[in-house]
XYZ file of C-alpha atoms in Angstrom:
287
model
C 0.000 0.000 0.000
C 1.235 3.475 -0.855
C 2.437 5.689 1.942
C 0.030 8.595 2.243
C 0.312 11.774 4.319
C -1.543 11.811 7.618
C -2.604 15.413 7.013
C -3.303 17.651 4.030
C -3.486 21.171 5.404
C -6.301 21.066 7.991
C -7.572 17.709 6.712
C -6.627 14.529 8.586
C -6.674 11.039 7.173
C -9.889 9.305 8.196
C -9.658 5.684 9.293
C -13.076 4.910 10.733
C -13.820 1.245 11.319
C -15.988 -0.415 10.271
C -16.086 1.217 6.865
C -17.677 0.204 3.578
C -15.201 2.234 1.498
C -13.482 -0.133 -0.928
C -11.045 2.134 -2.728
C -9.154 5.402 -2.273
C -8.109 7.615 0.625
C -10.406 9.669 2.831
C -9.606 12.905 4.664
C -11.776 14.889 7.041
C -11.804 18.346 8.649
C -14.369 20.422 10.533
C -14.967 24.034 9.518
C -17.130 26.939 10.564
C -18.901 27.702 7.307
C -19.754 31.346 6.521
C -23.385 30.605 5.636
C -24.156 28.314 8.623
C -24.283 28.635 12.417
C -22.993 25.123 13.036
C -19.583 23.655 12.306
C -19.529 21.126 9.512
C -17.418 18.237 8.254
C -15.840 18.821 4.860
C -14.471 15.585 3.401
C -11.968 14.834 0.646
C -11.896 11.502 -1.138
C -8.742 10.903 -3.183
C -8.412 8.035 -5.695
C -5.518 5.625 -5.492
C -4.266 6.888 -8.857
C -3.140 10.025 -7.019
C 0.596 9.772 -6.321
C 1.360 12.030 -3.367
C 5.093 11.858 -4.088
C 4.761 12.849 -7.744
C 1.163 13.935 -8.385
C -0.406 14.626 -11.754
C -3.494 16.843 -12.172
C -6.804 15.203 -11.272
C -10.354 16.392 -12.015
C -12.407 17.488 -9.000
C -16.113 17.283 -8.196
C -17.579 19.335 -5.334
C -20.637 17.706 -3.767
C -23.311 18.244 -1.169
C -24.151 15.628 1.490
C -20.492 14.710 1.892
C -21.319 12.024 4.452
C -23.092 10.010 1.743
C -20.337 9.688 -0.863
C -18.349 6.531 -0.109
C -19.094 5.087 3.341
C -22.460 3.769 4.493
C -21.417 4.019 8.147
C -21.307 7.822 7.875
C -24.803 8.079 6.440
C -28.291 7.592 7.819
C -29.688 6.505 4.444
C -26.884 4.764 2.575
C -24.097 5.987 0.325
C -23.431 6.540 -3.379
C -20.511 4.023 -3.495
C -18.635 6.566 -5.598
C -15.316 4.960 -4.695
C -16.594 1.788 -6.367
C -17.905 3.678 -9.395
C -14.625 5.538 -9.928
C -12.578 2.365 -9.465
C -14.719 0.509 -12.021
C -14.553 3.361 -14.529
C -10.762 3.505 -14.147
C -10.660 -0.037 -15.527
C -12.489 1.319 -18.589
C -9.806 3.992 -18.975
C -11.599 7.007 -17.494
C -9.716 9.610 -15.401
C -10.235 9.360 -11.641
C -11.600 12.500 -9.993
C -11.053 13.804 -6.482
C -14.318 14.269 -4.547
C -14.869 17.104 -2.076
C -18.047 16.824 -0.017
C -19.706 19.170 2.462
C -21.808 17.373 5.080
C -25.423 18.444 5.388
C -26.901 19.829 8.619
C -29.123 17.629 10.750
C -32.098 19.976 10.424
C -33.988 19.155 7.178
C -35.274 22.711 6.706
C -31.789 24.140 7.168
C -30.516 21.701 4.550
C -33.306 22.687 2.156
C -32.506 26.366 2.571
C -28.759 25.860 2.090
C -29.201 23.884 -1.105
C -32.006 25.800 -2.796
C -31.451 28.692 -5.220
C -32.723 32.165 -4.349
C -35.864 31.933 -6.452
C -39.466 31.964 -5.157
C -40.711 28.528 -4.110
C -44.378 27.838 -4.803
C -46.544 28.758 -1.810
C -48.065 25.277 -1.527
C -44.615 23.885 -0.696
C -43.857 26.630 1.796
C -47.005 25.639 3.689
C -45.694 22.097 4.163
C -42.188 22.968 5.286
C -40.415 23.750 2.021
C -37.385 26.063 1.873
C -38.394 29.492 3.148
C -35.006 31.222 3.085
C -32.977 29.738 0.208
C -29.246 30.526 0.354
C -27.691 28.232 -2.247
C -25.968 31.301 -3.685
C -24.035 31.659 -0.404
C -23.316 27.923 -0.348
C -21.835 28.019 -3.838
C -19.971 31.272 -3.181
C -18.206 29.441 -0.344
C -17.174 26.628 -2.675
C -15.920 28.985 -5.375
C -14.299 31.671 -3.213
C -12.898 29.671 -0.297
C -13.029 25.893 -0.634
C -11.899 25.447 -4.237
C -8.842 27.750 -3.900
C -7.824 25.822 -0.779
C -8.150 22.463 -2.534
C -6.271 23.755 -5.586
C -3.418 24.919 -3.361
C -3.110 21.691 -1.352
C -3.623 19.109 -4.096
C -2.594 18.719 -7.721
C -5.901 19.469 -9.415
C -6.850 19.857 -13.042
C -7.954 23.493 -12.999
C -9.604 23.517 -16.404
C -13.286 24.408 -16.335
C -14.219 21.146 -18.029
C -12.377 19.206 -15.304
C -14.258 20.914 -12.441
C -17.696 19.618 -11.527
C -20.455 20.195 -9.009
C -22.853 17.459 -7.954
C -25.574 16.307 -5.623
C -28.961 14.661 -5.296
C -32.435 15.908 -4.446
C -31.831 19.319 -2.815
C -28.198 18.838 -3.755
C -29.326 18.190 -7.317
C -30.970 21.593 -7.638
C -27.962 23.191 -5.912
C -25.543 21.653 -8.408
C -27.730 22.655 -11.361
C -27.916 26.225 -10.073
C -24.172 26.338 -9.379
C -23.489 25.170 -12.910
C -25.622 28.039 -14.208
C -24.278 30.666 -11.810
C -20.590 29.874 -12.327
C -20.080 28.601 -15.891
C -16.515 29.894 -15.711
C -15.867 27.574 -12.722
C -17.998 24.453 -13.216
C -17.952 22.705 -16.576
C -20.153 19.827 -15.451
C -23.214 19.383 -13.211
C -24.071 15.944 -11.792
C -27.686 16.855 -10.974
C -29.605 13.849 -9.657
C -33.305 14.019 -8.757
C -33.411 17.844 -8.639
C -36.788 19.077 -7.287
C -37.736 21.365 -10.165
C -41.348 20.979 -9.016
C -40.663 23.524 -6.253
C -40.806 26.264 -8.876
C -43.242 27.412 -11.509
C -42.031 27.164 -15.093
C -41.567 30.929 -15.183
C -39.042 30.765 -12.335
C -37.261 27.790 -13.904
C -36.829 29.706 -17.156
C -35.590 32.722 -15.216
C -33.104 30.525 -13.361
C -31.625 29.404 -16.653
C -32.021 32.691 -18.500
C -30.578 34.839 -15.730
C -27.129 33.464 -16.486
C -27.651 33.333 -20.267
C -26.685 29.670 -20.265
C -25.660 28.380 -23.663
C -23.826 25.203 -24.582
C -20.180 25.315 -25.507
C -17.405 22.778 -25.843
C -16.953 22.213 -22.086
C -20.395 22.957 -20.705
C -22.152 19.702 -19.678
C -25.023 18.727 -17.411
C -26.391 15.266 -16.588
C -29.931 15.043 -15.227
C -31.241 11.850 -13.655
C -34.699 11.130 -12.272
C -36.443 7.972 -11.063
C -40.149 7.326 -10.990
C -41.080 5.133 -8.024
C -42.937 6.350 -4.936
C -41.965 9.824 -3.744
C -39.597 10.167 -6.713
C -42.567 10.238 -9.096
C -43.261 13.885 -8.291
C -39.795 14.782 -9.667
C -40.432 13.395 -13.152
C -42.414 16.143 -14.900
C -40.036 18.927 -13.847
C -36.975 17.058 -15.061
C -38.531 16.324 -18.435
C -39.518 19.984 -18.709
C -35.952 21.087 -17.986
C -34.550 18.582 -20.468
C -36.768 19.928 -23.243
C -36.066 23.530 -22.285
C -32.291 23.062 -22.365
C -32.611 21.293 -25.710
C -34.550 24.302 -27.007
C -31.585 26.488 -26.024
C -29.244 24.383 -28.119
C -27.953 21.769 -25.695
C -27.248 18.698 -27.806
C -26.348 15.142 -26.884
C -22.742 16.138 -26.205
C -23.798 18.776 -23.652
C -26.928 17.295 -22.062
C -27.123 13.819 -20.593
C -30.436 12.498 -19.269
C -31.555 9.286 -17.593
C -35.007 8.240 -16.412
C -35.843 4.985 -14.648
C -39.469 4.640 -13.599
C -38.609 1.668 -11.352
C -36.138 3.545 -9.126
C -37.057 5.289 -5.841
C -35.625 8.432 -4.268
C -32.557 6.752 -2.794
C -28.767 6.631 -2.794
C -28.703 3.196 -4.406
C -30.438 4.623 -7.485
C -28.038 7.564 -7.593
C -25.138 5.102 -7.303
C -26.486 3.016 -10.182
C -26.782 5.970 -12.572
C -23.576 7.675 -11.471
C -21.794 5.333 -13.878
C -23.605 7.009 -16.777
C -23.167 10.507 -15.387
C -19.454 10.183 -14.705
C -18.832 8.582 -18.091
C -20.599 11.556 -19.653
C -18.318 13.994 -17.820
C -15.007 12.161 -17.715
C -15.193 10.863 -21.278
C -14.350 14.327 -22.531
C -11.223 14.471 -20.391
C -9.509 11.325 -21.682
């Protein structure tokens, strides 16, 4: 086994046992985040292709719900098994990205507010506990202005726009989609799984896209996934609407990936299953 550093800046190697992580190296640190009252774990997963003694640039994906990325024992609902996905895709010849994940707060409403864009949510969802003070713009500003520069300084990262991604599921899916729109000069790929577009009227969705004058170019990619079973069924119409709207703006098959599986529920195992397709879509352009 390679010798790895015990610390990377403020991050310490994480050796929790038991652990379901099968591949890679995990580092953990706790930060006071500028948009939140509570301190939060920020985690770095590094693939085994990363040579600490003589590193070469690696792509990076910044993700919400950092506790859910590679270890079921850190999560209340299961994990994405992204270590397994990246290991399997490496066998196919795809580059291996670094993952940087911000843990979510324990309060569901706080999480919803942190991960939702600053656009009006339909009143019927506010009445049942939907996000009432969305601050995803502050969340993403933290990634762009503070976290990413720190990661770029401490690790050998591929700093090209097309090699920098933002991802998440459910609330994290809408956050990653919004971040992709808000910072096209930073994020060349959005891994947006089960985003709750239904929170917004079509007018607001079009404004969300149009506000940033999003147009496809040679590095600008988004992958949308939605299931269709149980609670996930309510996500379907909004994702198909967004797919058609982006296509109307000129996003072709090289810029817009889309997957729909009516048999899959709103769960990490589904997001794991379709992460193979999403990461192929992103990383294939970096080979």
